Tab-separated table of C-alpha atoms and ligand atoms in Angstrom:
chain	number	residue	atom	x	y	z
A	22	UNK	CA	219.982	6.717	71.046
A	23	UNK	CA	222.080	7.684	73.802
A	24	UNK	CA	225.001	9.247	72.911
A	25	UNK	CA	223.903	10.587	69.408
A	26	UNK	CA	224.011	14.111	68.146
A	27	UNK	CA	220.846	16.010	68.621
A	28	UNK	CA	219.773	18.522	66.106
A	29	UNK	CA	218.952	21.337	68.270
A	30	UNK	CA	221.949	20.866	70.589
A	31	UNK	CA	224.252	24.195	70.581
A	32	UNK	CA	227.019	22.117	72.046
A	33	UNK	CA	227.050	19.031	69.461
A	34	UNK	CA	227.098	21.802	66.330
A	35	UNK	CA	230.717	22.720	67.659
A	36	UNK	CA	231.306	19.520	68.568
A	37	UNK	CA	230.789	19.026	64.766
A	38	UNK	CA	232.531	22.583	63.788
A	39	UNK	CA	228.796	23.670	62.709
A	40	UNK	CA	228.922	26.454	65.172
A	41	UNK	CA	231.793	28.746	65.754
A	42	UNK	CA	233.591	28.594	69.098
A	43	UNK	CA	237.374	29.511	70.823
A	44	UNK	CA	238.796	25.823	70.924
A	45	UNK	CA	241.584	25.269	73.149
A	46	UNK	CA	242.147	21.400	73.175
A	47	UNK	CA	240.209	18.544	71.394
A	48	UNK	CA	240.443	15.111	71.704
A	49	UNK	CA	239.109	11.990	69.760
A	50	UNK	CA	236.167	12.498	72.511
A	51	UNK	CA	236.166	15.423	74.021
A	52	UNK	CA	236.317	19.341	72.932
A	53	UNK	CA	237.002	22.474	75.145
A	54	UNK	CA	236.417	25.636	74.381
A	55	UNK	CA	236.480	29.190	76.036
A	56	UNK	CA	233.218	30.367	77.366
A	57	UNK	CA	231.736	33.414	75.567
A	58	UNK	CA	229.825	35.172	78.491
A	59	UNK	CA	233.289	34.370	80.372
A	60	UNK	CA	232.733	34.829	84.483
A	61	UNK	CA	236.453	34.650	85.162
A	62	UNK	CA	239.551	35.112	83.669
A	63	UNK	CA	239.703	31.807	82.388
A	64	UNK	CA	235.902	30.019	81.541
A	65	UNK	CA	236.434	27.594	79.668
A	66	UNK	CA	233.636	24.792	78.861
A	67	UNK	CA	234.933	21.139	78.232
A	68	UNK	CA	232.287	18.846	76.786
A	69	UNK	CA	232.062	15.109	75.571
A	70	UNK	CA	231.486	14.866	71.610
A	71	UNK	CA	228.447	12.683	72.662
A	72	UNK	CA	225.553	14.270	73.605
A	73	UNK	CA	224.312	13.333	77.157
A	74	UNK	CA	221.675	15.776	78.610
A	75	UNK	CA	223.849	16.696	81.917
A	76	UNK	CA	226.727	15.009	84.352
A	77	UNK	CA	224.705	12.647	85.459
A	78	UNK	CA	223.598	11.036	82.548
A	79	UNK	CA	227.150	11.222	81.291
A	80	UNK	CA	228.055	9.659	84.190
A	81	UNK	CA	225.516	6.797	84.306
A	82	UNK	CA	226.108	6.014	80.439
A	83	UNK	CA	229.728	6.243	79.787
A	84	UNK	CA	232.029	6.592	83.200
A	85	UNK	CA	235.370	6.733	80.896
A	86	UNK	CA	234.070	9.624	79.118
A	87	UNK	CA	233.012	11.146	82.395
A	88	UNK	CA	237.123	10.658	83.540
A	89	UNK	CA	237.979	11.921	79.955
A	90	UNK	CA	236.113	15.137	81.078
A	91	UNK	CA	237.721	15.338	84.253
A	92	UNK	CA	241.311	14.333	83.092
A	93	UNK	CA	240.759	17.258	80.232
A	94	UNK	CA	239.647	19.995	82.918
A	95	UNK	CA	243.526	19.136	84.713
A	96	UNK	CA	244.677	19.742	81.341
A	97	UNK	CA	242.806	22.969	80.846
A	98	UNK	CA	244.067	24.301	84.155
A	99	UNK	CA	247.884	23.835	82.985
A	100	UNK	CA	247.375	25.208	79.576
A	101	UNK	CA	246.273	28.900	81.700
A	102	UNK	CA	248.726	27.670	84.061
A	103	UNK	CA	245.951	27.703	87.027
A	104	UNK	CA	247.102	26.926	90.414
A	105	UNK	CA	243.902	27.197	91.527
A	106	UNK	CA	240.500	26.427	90.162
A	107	UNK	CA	236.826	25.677	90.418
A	108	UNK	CA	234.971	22.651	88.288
A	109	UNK	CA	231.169	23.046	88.042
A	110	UNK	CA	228.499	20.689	86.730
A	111	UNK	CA	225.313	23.035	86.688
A	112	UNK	CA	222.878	19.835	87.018
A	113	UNK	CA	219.354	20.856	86.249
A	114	UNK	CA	217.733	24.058	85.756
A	115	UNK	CA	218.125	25.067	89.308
A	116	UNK	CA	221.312	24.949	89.994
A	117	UNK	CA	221.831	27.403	86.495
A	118	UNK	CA	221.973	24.758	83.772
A	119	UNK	CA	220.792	26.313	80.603
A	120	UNK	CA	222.486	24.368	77.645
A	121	UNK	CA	221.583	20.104	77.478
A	122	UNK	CA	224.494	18.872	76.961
A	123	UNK	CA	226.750	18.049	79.550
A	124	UNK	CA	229.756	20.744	80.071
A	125	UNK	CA	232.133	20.909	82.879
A	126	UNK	CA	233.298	24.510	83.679
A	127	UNK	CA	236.367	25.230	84.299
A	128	UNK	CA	236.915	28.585	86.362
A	129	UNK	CA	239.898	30.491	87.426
A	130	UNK	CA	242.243	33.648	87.003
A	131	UNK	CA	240.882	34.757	90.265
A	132	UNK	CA	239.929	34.909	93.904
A	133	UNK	CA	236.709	32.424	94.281
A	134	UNK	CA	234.462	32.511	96.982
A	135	UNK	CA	232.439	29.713	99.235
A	136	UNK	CA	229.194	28.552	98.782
A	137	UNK	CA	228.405	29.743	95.374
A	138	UNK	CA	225.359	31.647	94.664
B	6	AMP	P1	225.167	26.263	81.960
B	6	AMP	O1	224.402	27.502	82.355
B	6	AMP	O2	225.883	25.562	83.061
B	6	AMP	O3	224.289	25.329	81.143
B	6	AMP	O4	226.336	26.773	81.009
B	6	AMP	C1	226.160	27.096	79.669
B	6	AMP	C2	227.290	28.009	79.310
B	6	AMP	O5	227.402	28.037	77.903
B	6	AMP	C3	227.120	29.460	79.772
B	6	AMP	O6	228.197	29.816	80.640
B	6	AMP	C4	227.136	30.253	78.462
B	6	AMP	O7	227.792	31.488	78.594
B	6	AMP	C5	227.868	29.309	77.537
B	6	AMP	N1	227.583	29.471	76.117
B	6	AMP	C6	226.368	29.621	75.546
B	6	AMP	N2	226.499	29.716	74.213
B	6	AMP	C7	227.834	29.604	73.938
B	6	AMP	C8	228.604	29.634	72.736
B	6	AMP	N3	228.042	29.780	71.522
B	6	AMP	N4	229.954	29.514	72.836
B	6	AMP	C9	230.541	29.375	74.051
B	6	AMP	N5	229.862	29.341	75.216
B	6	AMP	C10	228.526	29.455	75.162
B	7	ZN	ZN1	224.455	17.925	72.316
């Protein structure tokens, strides 16, 4: 069912604690947690407890979880005190996604640069 933990989903076993991570801030449906092949100084990864396969199908499914995401990235930010940062949805394999279950990144720390690669 949509929404449901999946076995073989990295991102729902620390959702569920099963799987060590760097937590910053959890919330009754949301977890974020620092990135561990980080790409700036602050990578952190803030996912819905659900499992939804990317953005999109967070999006279609559950819009108030997709704002929970969002509103949690703002709070990411101002823990690291960011002025500054980039939010990315890899969507599809791609555009770089490698883990199924929807994650914002949240980027910053330093100088970013436009497009992306
Ligand atoms: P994406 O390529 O957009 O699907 O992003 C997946 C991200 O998950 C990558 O930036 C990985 O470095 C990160 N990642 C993979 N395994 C872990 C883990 N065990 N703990 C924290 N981050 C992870
Ligand atoms: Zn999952």
């Amino acid at each position: 069912m949509a929404g449901e933990p999946q076995d073989d989903c990295l991102f729902c076993k620390i959702a569920e604690g099963h799987v060590p991570a760097t937590i910053i801030r959890e919330t009754d449906t949301t977890v974020a947690f620092r990135d561990i092949n980080p790409q700036a100084p602050t990578h952190v990864l803030v996912i819905p407890k659900a499992h939804y396969r990317d953005a999109a199908a967070l999006a279609a499914a559950d819009p108030a979880l997709a704002a929970d995401i969002l509103r949690e990235t703002k709070a990411v930010a101002d823990e690291d005190k960011l002025e500054s940062y980039r939010i990315v949805f890899n969507t599809g394999t791609g555009a770089g996604q490698t883990v199924f279950h929807a994650h914002a990144h949240v980027l910053g720390g330093r100088g970013m640069q436009w497009p992306p690669g």
